[in-house]
Amino acid sequence: DADVTQTPRNRITKTGKRIMLECSQTKGHDRMYWYRQDPGLGLRLIYYSFDVKDINKGEISDGYSVSRQAQAKFSLSLESAIPNQTALYFCATSDFRGGNTGELFFGEGSRLTVL
Amino acid sequence: AQSVTQLGSHVSVSEGALVLLRCNYSSSVPPYLFWYVQYPNQGLQLLLKYTTGATLVKGINGFEAEFKKSETSFHLTKPSAHMSDAAEYFCAVSERDSWGKLQFGAGTQVVVTP
């Protein structure tokens, strides 16, 4: 089983619908991230969380919200989806204990299409 | 703010030939540097990273990269390409106090021809 699991893997929805992408991890890491991948733009940070009580906006947080339900769970929501939110979304984790340098461990991605 | 530039969005190499992927960054102090690889329909996985110490870093699958502070570069190489190297490669940087927040380049798609 994957250490970082994302659901759903693929989703097609319509403009204005609310969408939630879920991420769970078994790595025991304290830090979790949501990134968005667009062709030619690489990955951009949406939100990140260093623990359950710590949520921070990233580079492109407008139109998104997150919830850290537990150390192992981090959800991304689109309250009212729009077509330019069509993208591949990645959840990632990292662990700074023991002097780790912030290497990210990625899930397999959630492909979202907004019509 | 940091930025990462990867030269070439697509690179085609022959099997057995040298793979060279270029990455330049802008940062006021030497950052942490990473190369990630993404195979089709998969998430990203770490190839190698530079944090401190030796500037030539060896990673998985025969890849290596050299940190050159004077050139603000972290180019990725592999002496002999294999068909299984076909993937997208991302260079990323992280400031030393940014706690895992990475700035990614746009990516380079590598095609390996027989």
CSV table of C-alpha atoms in Angstrom, one decimal:
chain,number,residue,atom,x,y,z
A,1,ASP,CA,0.0,0.0,0.0
A,2,ALA,CA,1.1,3.5,-0.7
A,3,ASP,CA,2.5,5.6,2.2
A,4,VAL,CA,0.6,8.7,0.9
A,5,THR,CA,-2.9,7.9,-0.4
A,6,GLN,CA,-5.1,10.4,-2.3
A,7,THR,CA,-8.7,10.0,-3.1
A,8,PRO,CA,-10.3,10.3,-5.6
A,9,ARG,CA,-7.6,9.6,-8.3
A,10,ASN,CA,-9.8,11.1,-11.0
A,11,ARG,CA,-12.8,13.4,-10.8
A,12,ILE,CA,-14.9,15.2,-13.4
A,13,THR,CA,-17.2,17.9,-12.1
A,14,LYS,CA,-19.1,20.9,-13.2
A,15,THR,CA,-18.5,24.6,-12.6
A,16,GLY,CA,-19.9,25.7,-9.2
A,17,LYS,CA,-19.8,22.3,-7.5
A,18,ARG,CA,-18.0,21.7,-4.2
A,19,ILE,CA,-15.2,19.2,-4.4
A,20,MET,CA,-13.1,17.7,-1.7
A,21,LEU,CA,-9.8,15.9,-2.3
A,22,GLU,CA,-8.6,13.7,0.5
A,23,CYS,CA,-5.1,12.7,1.6
A,24,SER,CA,-4.0,10.2,4.2
A,25,GLN,CA,-0.5,9.1,5.2
A,26,THR,CA,1.0,6.3,7.1
A,27,LYS,CA,4.5,7.7,7.2
A,28,GLY,CA,4.0,9.4,10.6
A,29,HIS,CA,5.2,12.7,9.2
A,30,ASP,CA,4.0,15.9,10.9
A,31,ARG,CA,4.1,18.1,7.8
A,32,MET,CA,1.6,17.9,5.0
A,33,TYR,CA,1.2,19.9,1.8
A,34,TRP,CA,-1.1,20.3,-1.2
A,35,TYR,CA,0.5,21.2,-4.6
A,36,ARG,CA,-1.1,21.8,-7.9
A,37,GLN,CA,0.6,20.7,-11.2
A,38,ASP,CA,-0.1,22.4,-14.5
A,39,PRO,CA,1.7,21.7,-17.8
A,40,GLY,CA,4.6,24.1,-18.3
A,41,LEU,CA,4.3,25.5,-14.8
A,42,GLY,CA,5.7,22.7,-12.6
A,43,LEU,CA,4.2,22.4,-9.1
A,44,ARG,CA,2.9,25.2,-7.1
A,45,LEU,CA,2.1,25.2,-3.4
A,46,ILE,CA,-1.5,25.7,-2.4
A,47,TYR,CA,-1.6,25.1,1.4
A,48,TYR,CA,0.7,23.5,4.0
A,49,SER,CA,0.3,22.3,7.6
A,50,PHE,CA,3.0,21.7,10.1
A,51,ASP,CA,0.7,20.1,12.6
A,52,VAL,CA,-3.1,19.7,13.3
A,53,LYS,CA,-3.4,23.3,14.7
A,54,ASP,CA,-1.1,24.9,12.1
A,55,ILE,CA,-2.5,25.8,8.6
A,56,ASN,CA,-0.7,28.1,6.2
A,57,LYS,CA,-1.5,29.5,2.8
A,58,GLY,CA,0.9,28.8,0.0
A,59,GLU,CA,1.6,30.5,-3.3
A,60,ILE,CA,-1.9,30.0,-4.9
A,61,SER,CA,-4.5,29.5,-2.1
A,62,ASP,CA,-7.3,31.6,-3.5
A,63,GLY,CA,-10.3,29.5,-4.3
A,64,TYR,CA,-9.1,26.7,-2.0
A,65,SER,CA,-9.5,25.7,1.6
A,66,VAL,CA,-8.0,22.9,3.7
A,67,SER,CA,-8.7,20.9,6.8
A,68,ARG,CA,-6.2,18.9,8.9
A,69,GLN,CA,-8.5,16.4,10.6
A,70,ALA,CA,-5.7,14.5,12.2
A,71,GLN,CA,-1.9,14.2,11.9
A,72,ALA,CA,-2.4,11.7,9.2
A,73,LYS,CA,-5.2,13.4,7.2
A,74,PHE,CA,-5.2,16.6,5.2
A,75,SER,CA,-8.1,17.5,2.9
A,76,LEU,CA,-8.3,20.1,0.1
A,77,SER,CA,-11.6,21.7,-0.8
A,78,LEU,CA,-12.8,23.7,-3.7
A,79,GLU,CA,-15.9,25.5,-2.5
A,80,SER,CA,-17.1,26.4,-6.0
A,81,ALA,CA,-15.1,24.8,-8.7
A,82,ILE,CA,-14.2,26.8,-11.8
A,83,PRO,CA,-12.6,25.5,-15.1
A,84,ASN,CA,-9.2,27.0,-14.4
A,85,GLN,CA,-8.9,24.8,-11.4
A,86,THR,CA,-8.6,21.8,-13.8
A,87,ALA,CA,-5.2,20.4,-12.8
A,88,LEU,CA,-3.4,17.5,-11.2
A,89,TYR,CA,-3.3,17.8,-7.5
A,90,PHE,CA,-0.6,16.3,-5.3
A,91,CYS,CA,-0.5,15.7,-1.5
A,92,ALA,CA,2.9,15.5,0.0
A,93,THR,CA,4.5,14.9,3.4
A,94,SER,CA,7.8,15.7,5.1
A,95,ASP,CA,9.5,15.1,8.4
A,96,PHE,CA,11.9,17.4,10.1
A,97,ARG,CA,12.7,15.2,13.0
A,98,GLY,CA,16.3,14.0,13.1
A,99,GLY,CA,17.6,16.8,11.0
A,100,ASN,CA,15.7,15.8,7.8
A,101,THR,CA,16.1,18.5,5.2
A,102,GLY,CA,12.5,18.7,4.0
A,103,GLU,CA,12.4,16.1,1.3
A,104,LEU,CA,8.9,15.7,0.2
A,105,PHE,CA,7.1,12.3,-0.2
A,106,PHE,CA,4.3,12.5,-2.8
A,107,GLY,CA,1.0,10.7,-3.3
A,108,GLU,CA,0.0,9.5,-6.8
A,109,GLY,CA,-2.1,12.5,-7.5
A,110,SER,CA,-5.7,13.5,-8.1
A,111,ARG,CA,-6.7,14.6,-11.5
A,112,LEU,CA,-9.5,17.1,-11.4
A,113,THR,CA,-11.4,18.3,-14.5
A,114,VAL,CA,-13.9,21.1,-14.1
A,115,LEU,CA,-16.3,21.5,-17.0
B,1,ALA,CA,11.7,35.3,-3.9
B,2,GLN,CA,13.4,32.3,-5.3
B,3,SER,CA,13.0,31.1,-8.8
B,4,VAL,CA,14.0,28.0,-10.7
B,5,THR,CA,14.7,27.8,-14.4
B,6,GLN,CA,14.9,24.5,-16.3
B,7,LEU,CA,16.3,24.9,-19.8
B,8,GLY,CA,14.3,22.9,-22.3
B,9,SER,CA,10.8,21.6,-21.7
B,10,HIS,CA,11.5,18.6,-23.8
B,11,VAL,CA,14.8,16.6,-24.3
B,12,SER,CA,15.3,13.7,-26.7
B,13,VAL,CA,18.2,11.4,-26.1
B,14,SER,CA,19.3,8.2,-27.7
B,15,GLU,CA,19.6,5.1,-25.6
B,16,GLY,CA,23.2,4.9,-24.3
B,17,ALA,CA,23.8,8.6,-24.8
B,18,LEU,CA,24.5,11.2,-22.1
B,19,VAL,CA,21.5,12.7,-20.3
B,20,LEU,CA,22.0,16.4,-19.3
B,21,LEU,CA,19.2,18.4,-17.7
B,22,ARG,CA,20.0,22.0,-16.8
B,23,CYS,CA,18.7,23.8,-13.7
B,24,ASN,CA,19.5,27.3,-12.5
B,25,TYR,CA,18.2,29.0,-9.4
B,26,SER,CA,18.1,32.4,-8.0
B,27,SER,CA,18.7,32.7,-4.3
B,28,SER,CA,20.6,35.1,-2.0
B,29,VAL,CA,22.1,32.2,-0.1
B,30,PRO,CA,22.8,28.6,-1.1
B,31,PRO,CA,19.5,26.7,-0.8
B,32,TYR,CA,18.7,23.1,-0.5
B,33,LEU,CA,18.4,21.6,-4.0
B,34,PHE,CA,16.5,18.7,-5.3
B,35,TRP,CA,15.8,16.7,-8.5
B,36,TYR,CA,12.5,14.8,-8.6
B,37,VAL,CA,11.3,12.4,-11.3
B,38,GLN,CA,7.7,11.7,-12.3
B,39,TYR,CA,6.9,8.6,-14.3
B,40,PRO,CA,3.5,8.5,-16.2
B,41,ASN,CA,0.5,8.4,-13.9
B,42,GLN,CA,2.6,8.5,-10.8
B,43,GLY,CA,3.6,11.0,-8.1
B,44,LEU,CA,7.1,12.5,-7.9
B,45,GLN,CA,9.9,10.7,-6.3
B,46,LEU,CA,13.3,12.0,-5.2
B,47,LEU,CA,16.3,11.4,-7.4
B,48,LEU,CA,18.8,13.2,-5.3
B,49,LYS,CA,19.4,16.3,-3.1
B,50,TYR,CA,22.1,18.7,-2.1
B,51,THR,CA,22.0,20.2,1.4
B,52,THR,CA,25.6,20.7,2.4
B,53,GLY,CA,29.1,19.3,2.0
B,54,ALA,CA,30.2,17.6,-1.2
B,55,THR,CA,29.0,19.4,-4.2
B,56,LEU,CA,28.7,16.3,-6.5
B,57,VAL,CA,25.7,14.4,-5.4
B,58,LYS,CA,24.9,10.9,-6.5
B,59,GLY,CA,21.3,9.7,-6.6
B,60,ILE,CA,19.3,6.7,-7.6
B,61,ASN,CA,19.3,5.0,-11.0
B,62,GLY,CA,22.7,6.2,-11.9
B,63,PHE,CA,21.9,10.0,-11.8
B,64,GLU,CA,24.2,12.6,-10.3
B,65,ALA,CA,24.2,16.4,-10.0
B,66,GLU,CA,26.7,19.0,-9.2
B,67,PHE,CA,26.0,22.1,-7.2
B,68,LYS,CA,28.0,25.1,-8.6
B,69,LYS,CA,27.5,28.1,-6.4
B,70,SER,CA,29.3,30.5,-8.7
B,71,GLU,CA,27.0,29.5,-11.5
B,72,THR,CA,23.9,29.1,-9.3
B,73,SER,CA,23.3,25.8,-11.1
B,74,PHE,CA,22.4,22.2,-10.2
B,75,HIS,CA,22.5,20.3,-13.5
B,76,LEU,CA,21.5,16.6,-13.6
B,77,THR,CA,23.4,14.0,-15.6
B,78,LYS,CA,23.5,10.4,-16.4
B,79,PRO,CA,26.3,8.9,-18.5
B,80,SER,CA,24.2,6.4,-20.4
B,81,ALA,CA,20.4,6.8,-21.0
B,82,HIS,CA,18.1,3.8,-20.6
B,83,MET,CA,14.6,3.4,-22.0
B,84,SER,CA,13.3,3.4,-18.4
B,85,ASP,CA,14.6,7.0,-17.9
B,86,ALA,CA,11.8,8.3,-20.0
B,87,ALA,CA,9.9,10.6,-17.6
B,88,GLU,CA,9.5,14.2,-16.5
B,89,TYR,CA,12.2,15.7,-14.3
B,90,PHE,CA,11.7,18.5,-11.9
B,91,CYS,CA,14.4,20.7,-10.3
B,92,ALA,CA,13.3,22.2,-7.0
B,93,VAL,CA,14.8,24.5,-4.4
B,94,SER,CA,14.1,25.2,-0.8
B,95,GLU,CA,15.4,28.0,1.4
B,96,ARG,CA,17.2,26.6,4.5
B,97,ASP,CA,14.6,28.0,6.8
B,98,SER,CA,11.5,27.3,4.7
B,99,TRP,CA,10.6,24.0,6.3
B,100,GLY,CA,10.0,21.9,3.2
B,101,LYS,CA,8.3,24.5,1.1
B,102,LEU,CA,9.7,23.8,-2.4
B,103,GLN,CA,9.9,26.0,-5.4
B,104,PHE,CA,9.7,23.8,-8.5
B,105,GLY,CA,10.9,24.4,-12.0
B,106,ALA,CA,8.6,23.9,-15.0
B,107,GLY,CA,9.9,20.4,-15.7
B,108,THR,CA,11.7,18.7,-18.5
B,109,GLN,CA,10.2,15.8,-20.4
B,110,VAL,CA,12.8,13.3,-21.4
B,111,VAL,CA,12.2,11.0,-24.3
B,112,VAL,CA,14.6,8.1,-24.9
B,113,THR,CA,14.9,6.8,-28.5
B,114,PRO,CA,16.2,3.3,-29.4
